[in-house]
XYZ file of C-alpha atoms in Angstrom:
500
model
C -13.236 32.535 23.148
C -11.585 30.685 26.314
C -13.167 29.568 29.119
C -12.105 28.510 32.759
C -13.768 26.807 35.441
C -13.284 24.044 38.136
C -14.915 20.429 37.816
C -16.113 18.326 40.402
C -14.820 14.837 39.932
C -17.351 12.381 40.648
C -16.964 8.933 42.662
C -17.584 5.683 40.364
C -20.918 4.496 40.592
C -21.952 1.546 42.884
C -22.914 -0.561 40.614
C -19.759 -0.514 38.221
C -18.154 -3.345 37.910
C -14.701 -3.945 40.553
C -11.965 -5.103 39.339
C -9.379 -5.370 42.180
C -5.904 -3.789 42.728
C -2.382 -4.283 42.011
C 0.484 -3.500 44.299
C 3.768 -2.352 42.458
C 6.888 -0.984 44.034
C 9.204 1.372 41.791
C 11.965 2.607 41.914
C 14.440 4.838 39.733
C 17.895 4.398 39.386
C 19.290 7.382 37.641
C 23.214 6.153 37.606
C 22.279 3.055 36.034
C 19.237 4.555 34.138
C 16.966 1.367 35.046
C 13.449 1.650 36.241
C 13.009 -1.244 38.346
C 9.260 -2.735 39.394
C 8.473 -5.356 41.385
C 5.020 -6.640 41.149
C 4.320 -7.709 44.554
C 0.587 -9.166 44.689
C -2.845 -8.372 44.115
C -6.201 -8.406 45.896
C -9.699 -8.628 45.505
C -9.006 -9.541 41.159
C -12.322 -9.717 39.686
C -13.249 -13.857 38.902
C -13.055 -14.575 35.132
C -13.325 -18.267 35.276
C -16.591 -20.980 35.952
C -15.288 -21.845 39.451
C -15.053 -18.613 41.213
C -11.366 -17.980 40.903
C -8.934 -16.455 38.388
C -5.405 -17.443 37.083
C -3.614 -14.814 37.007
C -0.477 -13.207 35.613
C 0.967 -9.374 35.074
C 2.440 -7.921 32.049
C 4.548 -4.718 31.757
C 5.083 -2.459 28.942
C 7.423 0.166 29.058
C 7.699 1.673 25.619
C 8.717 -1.450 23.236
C 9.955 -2.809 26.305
C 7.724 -5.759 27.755
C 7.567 -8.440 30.880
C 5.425 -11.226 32.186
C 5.277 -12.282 35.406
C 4.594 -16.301 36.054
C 0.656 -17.427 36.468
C -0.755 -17.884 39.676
C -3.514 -20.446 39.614
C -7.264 -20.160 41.456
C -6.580 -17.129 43.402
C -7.833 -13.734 43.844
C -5.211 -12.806 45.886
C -2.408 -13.555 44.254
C 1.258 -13.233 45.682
C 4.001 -12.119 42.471
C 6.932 -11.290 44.335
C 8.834 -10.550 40.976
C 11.244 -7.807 40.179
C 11.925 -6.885 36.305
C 14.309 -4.084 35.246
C 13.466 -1.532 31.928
C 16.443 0.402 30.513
C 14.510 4.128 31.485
C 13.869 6.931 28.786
C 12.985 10.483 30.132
C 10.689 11.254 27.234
C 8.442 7.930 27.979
C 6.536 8.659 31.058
C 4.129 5.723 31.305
C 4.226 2.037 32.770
C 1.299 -0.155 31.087
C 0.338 -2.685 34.024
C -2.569 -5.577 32.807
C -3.474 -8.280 35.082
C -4.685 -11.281 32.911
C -6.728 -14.576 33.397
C -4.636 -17.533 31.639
C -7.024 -19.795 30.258
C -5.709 -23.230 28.627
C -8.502 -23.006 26.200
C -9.469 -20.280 23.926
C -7.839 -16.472 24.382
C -6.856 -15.089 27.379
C -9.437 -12.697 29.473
C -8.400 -9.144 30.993
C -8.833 -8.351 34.187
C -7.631 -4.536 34.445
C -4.925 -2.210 33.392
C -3.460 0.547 35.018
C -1.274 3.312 33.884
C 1.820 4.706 36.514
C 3.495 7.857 35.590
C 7.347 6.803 36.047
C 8.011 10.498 35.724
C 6.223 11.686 38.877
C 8.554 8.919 41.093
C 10.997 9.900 43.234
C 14.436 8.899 42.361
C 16.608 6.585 44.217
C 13.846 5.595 46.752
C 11.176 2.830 46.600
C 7.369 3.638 45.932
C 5.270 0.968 47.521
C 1.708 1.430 46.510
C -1.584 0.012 45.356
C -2.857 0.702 42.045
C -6.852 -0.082 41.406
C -7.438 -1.607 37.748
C -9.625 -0.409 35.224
C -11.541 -2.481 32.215
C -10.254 -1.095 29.509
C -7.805 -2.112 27.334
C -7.352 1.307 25.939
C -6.704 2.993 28.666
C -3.029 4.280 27.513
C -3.209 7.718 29.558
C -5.279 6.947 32.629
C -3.260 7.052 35.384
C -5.114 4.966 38.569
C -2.886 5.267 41.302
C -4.922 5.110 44.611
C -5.041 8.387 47.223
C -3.275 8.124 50.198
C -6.175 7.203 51.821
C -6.625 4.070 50.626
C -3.162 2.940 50.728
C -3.101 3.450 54.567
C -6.840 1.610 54.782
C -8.690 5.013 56.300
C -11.475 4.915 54.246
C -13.289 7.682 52.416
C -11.000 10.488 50.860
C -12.328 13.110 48.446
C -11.176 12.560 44.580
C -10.873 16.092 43.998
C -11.340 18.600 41.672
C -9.755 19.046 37.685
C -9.118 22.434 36.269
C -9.820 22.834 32.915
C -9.034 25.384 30.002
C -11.286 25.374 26.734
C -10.681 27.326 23.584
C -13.357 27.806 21.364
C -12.265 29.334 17.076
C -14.943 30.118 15.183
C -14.505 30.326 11.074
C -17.057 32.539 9.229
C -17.081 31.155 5.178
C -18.518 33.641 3.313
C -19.475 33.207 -0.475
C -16.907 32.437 -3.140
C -16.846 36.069 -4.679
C -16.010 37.940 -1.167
C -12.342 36.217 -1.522
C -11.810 36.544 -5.040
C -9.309 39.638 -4.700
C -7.080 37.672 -1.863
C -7.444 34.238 -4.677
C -6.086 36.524 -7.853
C -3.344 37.867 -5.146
C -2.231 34.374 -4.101
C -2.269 32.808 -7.892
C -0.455 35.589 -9.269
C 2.578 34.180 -11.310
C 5.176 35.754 -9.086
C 3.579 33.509 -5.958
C 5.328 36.286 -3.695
C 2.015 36.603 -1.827
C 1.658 32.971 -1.342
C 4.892 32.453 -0.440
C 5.279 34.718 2.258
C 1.661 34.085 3.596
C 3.264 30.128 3.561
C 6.478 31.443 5.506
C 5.605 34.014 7.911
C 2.839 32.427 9.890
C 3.070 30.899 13.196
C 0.328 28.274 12.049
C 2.572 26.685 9.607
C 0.460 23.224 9.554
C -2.575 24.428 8.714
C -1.554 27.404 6.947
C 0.297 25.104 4.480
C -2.825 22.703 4.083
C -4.965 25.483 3.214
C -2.548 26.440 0.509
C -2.044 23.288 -1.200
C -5.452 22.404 -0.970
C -6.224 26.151 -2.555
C -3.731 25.582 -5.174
C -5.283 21.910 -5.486
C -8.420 23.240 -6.372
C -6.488 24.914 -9.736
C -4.104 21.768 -10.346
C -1.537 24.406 -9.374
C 0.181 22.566 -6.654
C 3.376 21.930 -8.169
C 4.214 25.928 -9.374
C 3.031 26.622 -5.763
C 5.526 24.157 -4.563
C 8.582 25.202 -6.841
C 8.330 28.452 -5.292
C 8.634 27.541 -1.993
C 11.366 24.932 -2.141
C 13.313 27.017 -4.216
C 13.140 30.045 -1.448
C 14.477 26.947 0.993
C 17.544 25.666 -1.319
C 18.334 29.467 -1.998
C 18.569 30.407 1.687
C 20.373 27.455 2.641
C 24.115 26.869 2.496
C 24.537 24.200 4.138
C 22.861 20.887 2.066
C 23.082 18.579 4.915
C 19.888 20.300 6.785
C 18.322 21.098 3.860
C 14.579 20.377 4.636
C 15.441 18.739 7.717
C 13.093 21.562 9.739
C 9.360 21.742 10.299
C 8.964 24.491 8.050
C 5.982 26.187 5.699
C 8.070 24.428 3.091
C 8.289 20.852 4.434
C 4.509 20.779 5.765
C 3.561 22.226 2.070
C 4.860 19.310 0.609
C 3.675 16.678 3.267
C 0.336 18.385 2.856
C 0.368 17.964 -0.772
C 1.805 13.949 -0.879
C -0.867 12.694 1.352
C -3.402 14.754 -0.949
C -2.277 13.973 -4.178
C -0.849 10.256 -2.971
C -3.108 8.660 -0.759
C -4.617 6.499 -3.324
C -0.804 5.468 -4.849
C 0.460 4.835 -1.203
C -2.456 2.249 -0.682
C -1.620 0.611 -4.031
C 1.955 0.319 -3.124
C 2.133 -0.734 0.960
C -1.378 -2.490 1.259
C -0.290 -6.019 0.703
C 2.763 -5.451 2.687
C 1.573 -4.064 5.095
C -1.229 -7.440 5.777
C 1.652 -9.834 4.924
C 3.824 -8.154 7.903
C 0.793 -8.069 10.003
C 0.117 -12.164 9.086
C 3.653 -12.704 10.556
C 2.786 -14.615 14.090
C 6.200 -13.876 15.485
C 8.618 -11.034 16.092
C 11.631 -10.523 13.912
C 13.843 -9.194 17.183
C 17.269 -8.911 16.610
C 18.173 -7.307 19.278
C 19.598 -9.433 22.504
C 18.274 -7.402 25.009
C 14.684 -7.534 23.540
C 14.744 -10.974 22.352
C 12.417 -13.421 23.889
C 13.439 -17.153 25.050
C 13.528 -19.479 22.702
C 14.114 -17.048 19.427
C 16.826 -17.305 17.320
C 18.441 -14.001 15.950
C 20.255 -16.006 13.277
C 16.574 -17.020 12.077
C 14.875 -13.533 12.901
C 18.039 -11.660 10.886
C 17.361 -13.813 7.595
C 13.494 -13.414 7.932
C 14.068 -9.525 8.686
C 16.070 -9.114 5.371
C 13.561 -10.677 3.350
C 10.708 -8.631 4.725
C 12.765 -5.271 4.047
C 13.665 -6.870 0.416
C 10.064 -7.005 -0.408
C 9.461 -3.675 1.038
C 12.112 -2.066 -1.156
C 11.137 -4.177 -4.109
C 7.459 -3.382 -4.091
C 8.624 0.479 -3.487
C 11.177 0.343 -6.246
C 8.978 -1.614 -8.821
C 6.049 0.931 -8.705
C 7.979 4.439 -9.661
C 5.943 4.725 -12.763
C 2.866 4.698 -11.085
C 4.035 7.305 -8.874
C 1.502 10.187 -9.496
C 2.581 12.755 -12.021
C 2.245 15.726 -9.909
C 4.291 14.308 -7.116
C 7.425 13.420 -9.869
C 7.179 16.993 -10.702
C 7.726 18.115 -7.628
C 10.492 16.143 -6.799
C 12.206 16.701 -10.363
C 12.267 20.871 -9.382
C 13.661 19.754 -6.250
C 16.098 17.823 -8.219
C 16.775 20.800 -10.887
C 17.080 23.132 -8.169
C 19.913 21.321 -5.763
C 21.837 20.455 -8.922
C 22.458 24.012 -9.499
C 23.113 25.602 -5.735
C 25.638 23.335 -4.826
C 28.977 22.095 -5.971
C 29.715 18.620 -7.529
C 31.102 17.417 -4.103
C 27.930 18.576 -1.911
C 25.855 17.157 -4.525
C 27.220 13.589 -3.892
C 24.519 13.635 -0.870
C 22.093 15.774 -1.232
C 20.841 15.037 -4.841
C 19.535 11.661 -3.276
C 18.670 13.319 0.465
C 16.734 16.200 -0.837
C 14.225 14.071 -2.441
C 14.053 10.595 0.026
C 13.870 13.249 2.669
C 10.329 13.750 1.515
C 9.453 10.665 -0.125
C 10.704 8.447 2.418
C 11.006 10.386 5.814
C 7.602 12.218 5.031
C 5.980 9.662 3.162
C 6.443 5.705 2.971
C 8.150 5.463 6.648
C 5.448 6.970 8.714
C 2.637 4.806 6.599
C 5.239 1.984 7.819
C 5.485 2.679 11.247
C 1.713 3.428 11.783
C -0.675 2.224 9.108
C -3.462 2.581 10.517
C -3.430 6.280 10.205
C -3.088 5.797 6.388
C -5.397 3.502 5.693
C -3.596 0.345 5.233
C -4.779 -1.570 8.126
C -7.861 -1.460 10.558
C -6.530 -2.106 13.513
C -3.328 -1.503 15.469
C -0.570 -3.667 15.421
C -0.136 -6.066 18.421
C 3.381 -5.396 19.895
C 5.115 -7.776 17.956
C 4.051 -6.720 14.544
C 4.425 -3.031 15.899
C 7.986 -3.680 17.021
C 8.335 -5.529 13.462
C 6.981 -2.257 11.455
C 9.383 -0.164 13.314
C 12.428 -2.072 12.146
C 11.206 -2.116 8.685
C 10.665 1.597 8.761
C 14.173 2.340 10.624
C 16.105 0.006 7.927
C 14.245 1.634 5.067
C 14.496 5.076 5.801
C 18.528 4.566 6.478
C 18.387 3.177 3.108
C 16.852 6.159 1.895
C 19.677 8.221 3.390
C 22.435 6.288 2.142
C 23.540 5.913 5.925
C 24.583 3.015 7.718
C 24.297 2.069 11.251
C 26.371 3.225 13.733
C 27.055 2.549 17.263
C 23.759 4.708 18.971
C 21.815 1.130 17.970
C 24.260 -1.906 17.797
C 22.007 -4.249 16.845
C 20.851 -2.739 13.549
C 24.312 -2.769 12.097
C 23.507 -6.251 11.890
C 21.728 -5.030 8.963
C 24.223 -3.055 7.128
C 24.940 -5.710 4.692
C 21.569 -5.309 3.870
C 21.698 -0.969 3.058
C 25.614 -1.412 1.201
C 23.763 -4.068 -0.857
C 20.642 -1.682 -1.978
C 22.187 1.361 -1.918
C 22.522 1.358 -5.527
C 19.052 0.349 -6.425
C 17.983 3.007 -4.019
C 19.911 5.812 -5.942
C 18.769 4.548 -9.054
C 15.221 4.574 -7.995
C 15.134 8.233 -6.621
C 17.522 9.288 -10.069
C 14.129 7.757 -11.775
C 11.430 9.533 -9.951
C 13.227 13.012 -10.188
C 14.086 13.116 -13.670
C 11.127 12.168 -15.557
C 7.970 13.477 -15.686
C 4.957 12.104 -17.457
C 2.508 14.476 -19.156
C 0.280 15.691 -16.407
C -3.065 15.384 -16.881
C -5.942 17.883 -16.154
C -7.705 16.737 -13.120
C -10.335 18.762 -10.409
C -10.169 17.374 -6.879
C -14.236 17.922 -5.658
C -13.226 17.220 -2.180
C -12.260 20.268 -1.712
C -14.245 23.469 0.151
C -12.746 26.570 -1.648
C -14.238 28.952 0.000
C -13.409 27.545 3.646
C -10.072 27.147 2.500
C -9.811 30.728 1.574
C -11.424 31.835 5.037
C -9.021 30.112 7.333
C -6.568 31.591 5.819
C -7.557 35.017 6.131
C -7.699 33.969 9.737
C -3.868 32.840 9.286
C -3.268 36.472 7.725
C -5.560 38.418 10.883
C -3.620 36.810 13.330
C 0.206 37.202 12.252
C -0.012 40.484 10.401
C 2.547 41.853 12.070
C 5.245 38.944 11.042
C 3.562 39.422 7.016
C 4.325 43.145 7.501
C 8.235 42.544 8.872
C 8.411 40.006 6.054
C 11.120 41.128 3.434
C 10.170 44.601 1.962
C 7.223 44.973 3.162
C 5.643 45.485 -0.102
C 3.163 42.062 0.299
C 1.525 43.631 3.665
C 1.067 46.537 1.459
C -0.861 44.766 -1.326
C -3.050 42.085 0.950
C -3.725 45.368 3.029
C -6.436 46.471 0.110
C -7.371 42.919 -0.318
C -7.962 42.528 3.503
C -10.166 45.813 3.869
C -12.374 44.587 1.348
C -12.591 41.233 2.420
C -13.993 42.915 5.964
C -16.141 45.211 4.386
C -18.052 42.108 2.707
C -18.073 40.065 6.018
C -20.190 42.717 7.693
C -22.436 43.033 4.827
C -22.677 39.056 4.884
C -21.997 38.695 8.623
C -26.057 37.358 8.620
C -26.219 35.112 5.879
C -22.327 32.792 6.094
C -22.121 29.994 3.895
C -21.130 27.930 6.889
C -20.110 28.376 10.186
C -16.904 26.294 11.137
């Protein structure tokens, strides 16, 4: 069901606190691709300190790009006049402005941020405006840029109105025994039902977590996922983009890694991951970025030893790697070893497993651990900007790549890959080739039946692609399957397991 409709935007209420405004001019300079922004003064800043007044200063964030303005003391009008210049990316929109209150003593107090949509200015000319400031801190996609109106000082202007555009699914579970024809279909030892089910949908994520977590529930996973990454290697000459695409395939096996892995990746990263946050500076090595007063020498050395422990902690815990997930990666292994020739091989035997392992797996935990559990609160921009290097240098270890000339400043860390590479082959020649007995296991977090209902939903709503799908002969046999899955939900349609 969508639904349309127009809605009012309200003033801010009287009583909310004000925090002042900000005047910025911008300006875009394609030929040079610089975004340059002067921060030109403020008025009316709220008061953060005992005697009435504020001391304050600007910083800008542009992407992993950052400036600071000099402090202005007791004033709540303060007067910048400072220009700073970002190197300006087309695919990051927004300018992070916060006004602060320097305090000698004790942390720092925020006045206001606003957001500016670099996007929206107009190239080659200067945009002179005033910005009003808002209290959070969080406030990463709320653009405050003032009307018209209130630049020019006329006085009341209407906010106006947001349209908006809702779309509401509803799942109907049904009990366990109305989907035990489509469960039989999809288990069957062939797996050409569950393959094609996996490839042909336009809902490829979820479609490919409903599977795994359906093939979960029978510690079948790693069948389910021979089949598919076989279908991949077999349809695909060429081994350097081998897995390389978003595919059923690819979000099968991410699906199944942070399912079957979530526990292992904690094991492995956790204390990493606090001993990188517990660093109090940045490790920049890059002379653009670098601040004052840092030493790249110093941050170079301190960078390789961080990425040494990385790799070390990674490498040293291969046998605890989760049976299931060596499986996996050994049929990958099995299966590239006998498409291509000796010559292709020399890449893709170690690609076609780190691409998973490391480009699906331990780099984005590195880059953002918070959405894996391995720290509780984002990184400040230094450790962030710290993470990202790590993750970068490991997963070009992973490839067997150096660095070329798109980043300069990370070739100063090619001694660093030439001198692992080795270690790195040896470690993903270990986690391919031997499997430990797998053990029977039952994962209770999972809800069968709901499983099994979404992806009848899948099936509904791309029947067309299943039926163009190779011969045809898989629409034909979840047709019968289908009918009497519909047949049960309107003898059932009043008494659902759940409603989703």
């Amino acid at each position: 069901m969508r639904t349309r409709g127009i809605a009012t935007l309200e003033p801010r209420d009287q009583e909310d606190e004000f925090l002042g405004d900000i005047r910025l001019r911008v300006m875009i300079k394609e030929d040079t691709n610089e975004a340059v922004i002067e921060v030109v003064e403020g008025r009316n800043l709220a008061a953060k300190d005992a005697n009435g007044f504020s001391d304050p200063f600007v910083r800008l964030r542009y992407g992993s790009q950052r400036k600071k303005t000099k402090t202005v003391k007791k004033n709540l009008n303060p007067y910048f006049n400072e220009s700073f210049s970002f190197a300006y990316d087309h695919s990051i929109d927004e300018l992070r402005v916060e006004v602060w209150d320097w305090d000698l003593v004790g942390a720092n107090d925020l006045i206001g941020v606003c957001m500016i949509s670099l996007l929206e200015q107009m190239p080659g000319a200067w945009n002179d405006r005033w910005y009003s400031l808002t209290g959070s801190v969080n406030a990463d996609h709320h653009q405050t840029k003032l009307s018209e109106a209130e630049n020019d000082g006329t006085g009341e202007h209407s906010l106006g109105d947001l349209r908006l555009k809702l779309r509401y699914t509803e799942v109907r579970v049904l009990p366990t025994e109305c989907y035990n024809g489509l469960l039989e279909l999809l288990l069957e030892d062939d797996l050409q039902v569950a393959t094609t089910v996996a490839l042909a949908v336009k809902e490829i994520e979820p479609m490919a977590k409903s599977l795994v977590a359906i093939f979960g529930a029978n510690c079948d996973e790693v069948r389910f996922l021979e089949a598919l990454t076989r279908h991949e290697i077999e349809n695909t000459p060429n081994p350097d983009i081998i897995f390389r695409g978003n595919s059923g395939v690819t979000k099968a096996v991410d699906a199944f890694m942070k399912q079957v892995g979530h526990h292992y990746l904690q094991q492995v990263l956790f204390q990493q991951i606090q001993a990188i946050y517990a660093l109090k500076k940045p490790l920049e090595i890059d002379e653009m970025r670098i601040e004052k007063g840092e030493s790249i020498k110093r941050n170079l050395q301190k960078l390789n030893s961080v990425c040494g422990e990385v790799i070390s902690t990674i490498f040293g815990a291969a046998d605890g790697m989760p049976g299931p997930m060596r499986a996996v990666f050994r049929n990958i292994s099995t299966q590239v070893r006998a498409k291509y020739d000796a010559e292709q091989l020399e890449a893709v035997q170690y690609t076609a497993i780190s691409g998973f392992l490391f480009l699906r797996f331990f780099v984005p935990a590195l880059m953002t651990p918070v959405l894996f559990e391995l720290a509780d609160q984002h990184a400040p921009n230094h450790t962030e900007r710290t993470l990202k290097l790590v993750a970068k240098i490991t997963q070009n270890l992973a490839n067997i790549v150096e660095f070329g000339e798109k980043e300069p400043c990370m070739k100063l860390m090619n001694p660093f890959i030439i001198n692992h590479q080795d270690e790195m082959k040896s470690y993903l020649h270990q986690v391919s080739n031997y499997v430990p007995e797998l053990k029977t296991r039952k994962n209770p977090k999972i809800f069968l039946d709901k499983e099994l209902s979404l992806v009848c939903s899948y099936i509904r709503r791309n029947w067309e692609r299943i039926e163009a799908f190779g011969d045809g002969s898989v629409a034909r046999r979840l047709r019968v399957v289908m009918d009497e899955i519909s047949r049960f939900e309107d003898e059932h349609k009043d008494t659902p397991v759940a409603i989703i």
